[in-house]
Amino acid sequence: MLPVSATTPESAALATEELLVQRLRDRDEAAMTIFYDKYSAALYGVIFRIVKKEEIAEDVLQEAMVKIWHSFPSYDAEKGRLFTWVMNVCRNLAIDKIRSRQYRVGSRTQPIEESAALREAAEPTFRPEHIGLQEMTRQLNPEQRQIVDLLYFGGFTQSEVAEELSLPLGTVKTRARAAIKVLSKLIR
C-alpha cells in the first residue's frame, strides 16, 4: 500500500486559511492585506452583481473591508468557512446599499450623457424654446419652487419631499397644489 501524503492541496489550503484567520484575530494588519489580495476580486463580483454600478460596488467593497476588520472577532469558524462569512457580510452591505434612500434617489435620475434622449432624433417640429417649464417655475415663490423642483425635476414622491424638507405631508401637498395652479395660469 502506498503511503498517503499528509499534505493534500485541500489540507494545505485549509491550514493556510486557519493561519490567516488566526493572524486576523491577532489584529495583524499585514494579514488583512493578504486577505484583501486573496478575496477582494470575488467579493467585488458578488457586490457588483447586486448594485450594478462600478463606483458603488467599489465603495461597498471598501466599507465591507472595514466592517470585516472591525467585526472579525465575531467570526466563528465552527459555523462556516471564512469566505462564506465575508461573502455574507458583503452581500448584506450591498443589499443595504440598494435599499437605502440615497441609492433610490440617485437611481431615479441618470446623467444626461447616459440618457436615451441623446441617442434619439428629435421630431422636426420640436422647438425646445417652447418647453420653458423650468423657467416658468422661477416665477413661483421659493417654497413652491423648491417643492416643484424636488417633485417634478428631482423625481421625489410627496412623502420623500416632506421628509427631505422636514415638513408635514399636508404642507407639501398644499404647496404643490398651489404651485400647479400658478403654473397652469402661466401656461395659458
One Martini backbone bead per residue (centre of mass of N, CA, C, O) as a GRO file, in nm:
protein
  188
    1MET     BB    1   0.097   0.035   0.021
    2LEU     BB    2   0.057   0.366  -0.015
    3PRO     BB    3   0.145   0.653   0.102
    4VAL     BB    4  -0.013   0.915   0.250
    5SER     BB    5  -0.036   1.234   0.219
    6ALA     BB    6  -0.058   1.499   0.451
    7THR     BB    7  -0.043   1.710   0.194
    8THR     BB    8  -0.293   1.839   0.057
    9PRO     BB    9  -0.433   2.093  -0.105
   10GLU     BB   10  -0.669   2.118   0.098
   11SER     BB   11  -0.499   2.118   0.364
   12ALA     BB   12  -0.323   2.361   0.287
   13ALA     BB   13  -0.555   2.566   0.255
   14LEU     BB   14  -0.668   2.531   0.541
   15ALA     BB   15  -0.410   2.611   0.692
   16THR     BB   16  -0.391   2.892   0.566
   17GLU     BB   17  -0.666   2.992   0.667
   18GLU     BB   18  -0.614   2.949   0.969
   19LEU     BB   19  -0.376   3.144   0.980
   20LEU     BB   20  -0.528   3.392   0.883
   21VAL     BB   21  -0.738   3.396   1.106
   22GLN     BB   22  -0.538   3.426   1.339
   23ARG     BB   23  -0.411   3.692   1.243
   24LEU     BB   24  -0.677   3.851   1.249
   25ARG     BB   25  -0.732   3.808   1.552
   26ASP     BB   26  -0.441   3.955   1.612
   27ARG     BB   27  -0.440   4.223   1.430
   28ASP     BB   28  -0.299   4.177   1.147
   29GLU     BB   29  -0.245   4.389   0.886
   30ALA     BB   30  -0.102   4.199   0.682
   31ALA     BB   31  -0.340   3.998   0.672
   32MET     BB   32  -0.537   4.195   0.537
   33THR     BB   33  -0.383   4.212   0.274
   34ILE     BB   34  -0.403   3.916   0.204
   35PHE     BB   35  -0.707   3.901   0.212
   36TYR     BB   36  -0.758   4.105  -0.012
   37ASP     BB   37  -0.600   3.962  -0.239
   38LYS     BB   38  -0.770   3.693  -0.222
   39TYR     BB   39  -1.098   3.821  -0.210
   40SER     BB   40  -1.183   4.089  -0.361
   41ALA     BB   41  -1.276   3.996  -0.643
   42ALA     BB   42  -1.511   3.814  -0.551
   43LEU     BB   43  -1.659   4.029  -0.380
   44TYR     BB   44  -1.703   4.234  -0.603
   45GLY     BB   45  -1.882   4.050  -0.777
   46VAL     BB   46  -2.113   4.026  -0.576
   47ILE     BB   47  -2.172   4.327  -0.548
   48PHE     BB   48  -2.212   4.404  -0.849
   49ARG     BB   49  -2.464   4.220  -0.897
   50ILE     BB   50  -2.638   4.410  -0.711
   51VAL     BB   51  -2.562   4.726  -0.790
   52LYS     BB   52  -2.448   4.778  -1.103
   53LYS     BB   53  -2.201   4.971  -0.998
   54GLU     BB   54  -1.881   5.043  -0.973
   55GLU     BB   55  -1.860   5.272  -0.762
   56ILE     BB   56  -2.043   5.132  -0.552
   57ALA     BB   57  -1.887   4.867  -0.528
   58GLU     BB   58  -1.628   4.994  -0.419
   59ASP     BB   59  -1.753   5.118  -0.166
   60VAL     BB   60  -1.865   4.856  -0.045
   61LEU     BB   61  -1.596   4.709  -0.026
   62GLN     BB   62  -1.462   4.905   0.167
   63GLU     BB   63  -1.676   4.882   0.388
   64ALA     BB   64  -1.639   4.576   0.426
   65MET     BB   65  -1.344   4.574   0.518
   66VAL     BB   66  -1.393   4.736   0.771
   67LYS     BB   67  -1.604   4.550   0.896
   68ILE     BB   68  -1.433   4.296   0.905
   69TRP     BB   69  -1.213   4.406   1.087
   70HIS     BB   70  -1.406   4.489   1.330
   71SER     BB   71  -1.580   4.193   1.323
   72PHE     BB   72  -1.388   3.942   1.344
   73PRO     BB   73  -1.444   3.829   1.637
   74SER     BB   74  -1.734   3.705   1.529
   75TYR     BB   75  -1.596   3.487   1.395
   76ASP     BB   76  -1.703   3.139   1.323
   77ALA     BB   77  -1.561   2.846   1.217
   78GLU     BB   78  -1.792   2.645   1.300
   79LYS     BB   79  -2.017   2.786   1.096
   80GLY     BB   80  -1.780   2.857   0.878
   81ARG     BB   81  -1.627   2.983   0.632
   82LEU     BB   82  -1.470   3.267   0.557
   83PHE     BB   83  -1.593   3.329   0.278
   84THR     BB   84  -1.888   3.305   0.363
   85TRP     BB   85  -1.887   3.531   0.569
   86VAL     BB   86  -1.782   3.767   0.382
   87MET     BB   87  -2.000   3.739   0.169
   88ASN     BB   88  -2.237   3.811   0.359
   89VAL     BB   89  -2.141   4.089   0.431
   90CYS     BB   90  -2.139   4.202   0.140
   91ARG     BB   91  -2.429   4.138   0.061
   92ASN     BB   92  -2.567   4.301   0.286
   93LEU     BB   93  -2.444   4.576   0.211
   94ALA     BB   94  -2.557   4.585  -0.078
   95ILE     BB   95  -2.853   4.570   0.001
   96ASP     BB   96  -2.854   4.818   0.181
   97LYS     BB   97  -2.777   5.014  -0.044
   98ILE     BB   98  -3.032   4.963  -0.239
   99ARG     BB   99  -3.233   5.045   0.009
  100SER     BB  100  -3.143   5.316   0.017
  101ARG     BB  101  -3.230   5.636  -0.029
  102GLN     BB  102  -2.984   5.739  -0.182
  103TYR     BB  103  -3.000   5.527  -0.409
  104ARG     BB  104  -3.290   5.576  -0.506
  105VAL     BB  105  -3.252   5.872  -0.584
  106GLY     BB  106  -3.001   5.828  -0.775
  107SER     BB  107  -3.166   5.617  -0.973
  108ARG     BB  108  -3.387   5.802  -1.102
  109THR     BB  109  -3.150   5.945  -1.221
  110GLN     BB  110  -2.960   6.044  -1.506
  111PRO     BB  111  -2.728   6.129  -1.685
  112ILE     BB  112  -2.739   6.285  -1.986
  113GLU     BB  113  -2.517   6.107  -2.120
  114GLU     BB  114  -2.712   5.835  -2.063
  115SER     BB  115  -2.937   5.919  -2.228
  116ALA     BB  116  -3.169   5.838  -2.473
  117ALA     BB  117  -3.216   6.125  -2.591
  118LEU     BB  118  -2.936   6.142  -2.741
  119ARG     BB  119  -3.009   5.892  -2.949
  120GLU     BB  120  -3.258   6.056  -3.033
  121ALA     BB  121  -3.447   6.196  -3.260
  122ALA     BB  122  -3.601   6.473  -3.328
  123GLU     BB  123  -3.854   6.629  -3.413
  124PRO     BB  124  -3.899   6.868  -3.655
  125THR     BB  125  -4.119   7.033  -3.461
  126PHE     BB  126  -3.918   7.074  -3.246
  127ARG     BB  127  -3.915   7.333  -2.975
  128PRO     BB  128  -3.742   7.403  -2.696
  129GLU     BB  129  -3.851   7.700  -2.631
  130HIS     BB  130  -4.153   7.586  -2.564
  131ILE     BB  131  -4.124   7.477  -2.295
  132GLY     BB  132  -4.018   7.645  -2.017
  133LEU     BB  133  -4.096   7.528  -1.731
  134GLN     BB  134  -3.850   7.592  -1.557
  135GLU     BB  135  -3.877   7.899  -1.595
  136MET     BB  136  -4.161   7.923  -1.467
  137THR     BB  137  -4.076   7.835  -1.175
  138ARG     BB  138  -3.936   8.116  -1.111
  139GLN     BB  139  -4.231   8.251  -1.043
  140LEU     BB  140  -4.228   8.122  -0.791
  141ASN     BB  141  -4.212   8.069  -0.487
  142PRO     BB  142  -3.964   7.924  -0.308
  143GLU     BB  143  -4.138   7.697  -0.179
  144GLN     BB  144  -4.270   7.594  -0.441
  145ARG     BB  145  -4.016   7.550  -0.612
  146GLN     BB  146  -3.884   7.336  -0.433
  147ILE     BB  147  -4.110   7.126  -0.465
  148VAL     BB  148  -4.117   7.107  -0.773
  149ASP     BB  149  -3.825   7.026  -0.814
  150LEU     BB  150  -3.845   6.758  -0.653
  151LEU     BB  151  -4.092   6.627  -0.794
  152TYR     BB  152  -4.027   6.684  -1.121
  153PHE     BB  153  -3.691   6.696  -1.129
  154GLY     BB  154  -3.615   6.474  -0.884
  155GLY     BB  155  -3.835   6.228  -0.827
  156PHE     BB  156  -4.008   6.274  -0.592
  157THR     BB  157  -4.210   6.226  -0.345
  158GLN     BB  158  -4.408   6.365  -0.119
  159SER     BB  159  -4.288   6.216   0.123
  160GLU     BB  160  -3.988   6.278   0.056
  161VAL     BB  161  -4.015   6.583   0.070
  162ALA     BB  162  -4.105   6.598   0.361
  163GLU     BB  163  -3.849   6.469   0.472
  164GLU     BB  164  -3.632   6.654   0.342
  165LEU     BB  165  -3.786   6.935   0.463
  166SER     BB  166  -3.939   6.896   0.731
  167LEU     BB  167  -4.247   6.841   0.651
  168PRO     BB  168  -4.559   6.821   0.621
  169LEU     BB  169  -4.749   6.660   0.396
  170GLY     BB  170  -4.975   6.874   0.368
  171THR     BB  171  -4.787   7.109   0.289
  172VAL     BB  172  -4.682   6.987   0.031
  173LYS     BB  173  -4.956   6.956  -0.110
  174THR     BB  174  -5.041   7.253  -0.100
  175ARG     BB  175  -4.796   7.373  -0.252
  176ALA     BB  176  -4.827   7.205  -0.508
  177ARG     BB  177  -5.112   7.298  -0.584
  178ALA     BB  178  -5.045   7.602  -0.599
  179ALA     BB  179  -4.826   7.576  -0.817
  180ILE     BB  180  -5.008   7.454  -1.040
  181LYS     BB  181  -5.198   7.693  -1.062
  182VAL     BB  182  -4.986   7.898  -1.148
  183LEU     BB  183  -4.882   7.742  -1.398
  184SER     BB  184  -5.151   7.724  -1.551
  185LYS     BB  185  -5.174   8.033  -1.589
  186LEU     BB  186  -4.900   8.068  -1.745
  187ILE     BB  187  -4.966   7.881  -1.988
  188ARG     BB  188  -5.223   8.045  -2.087
   0.00000   0.00000   0.00000
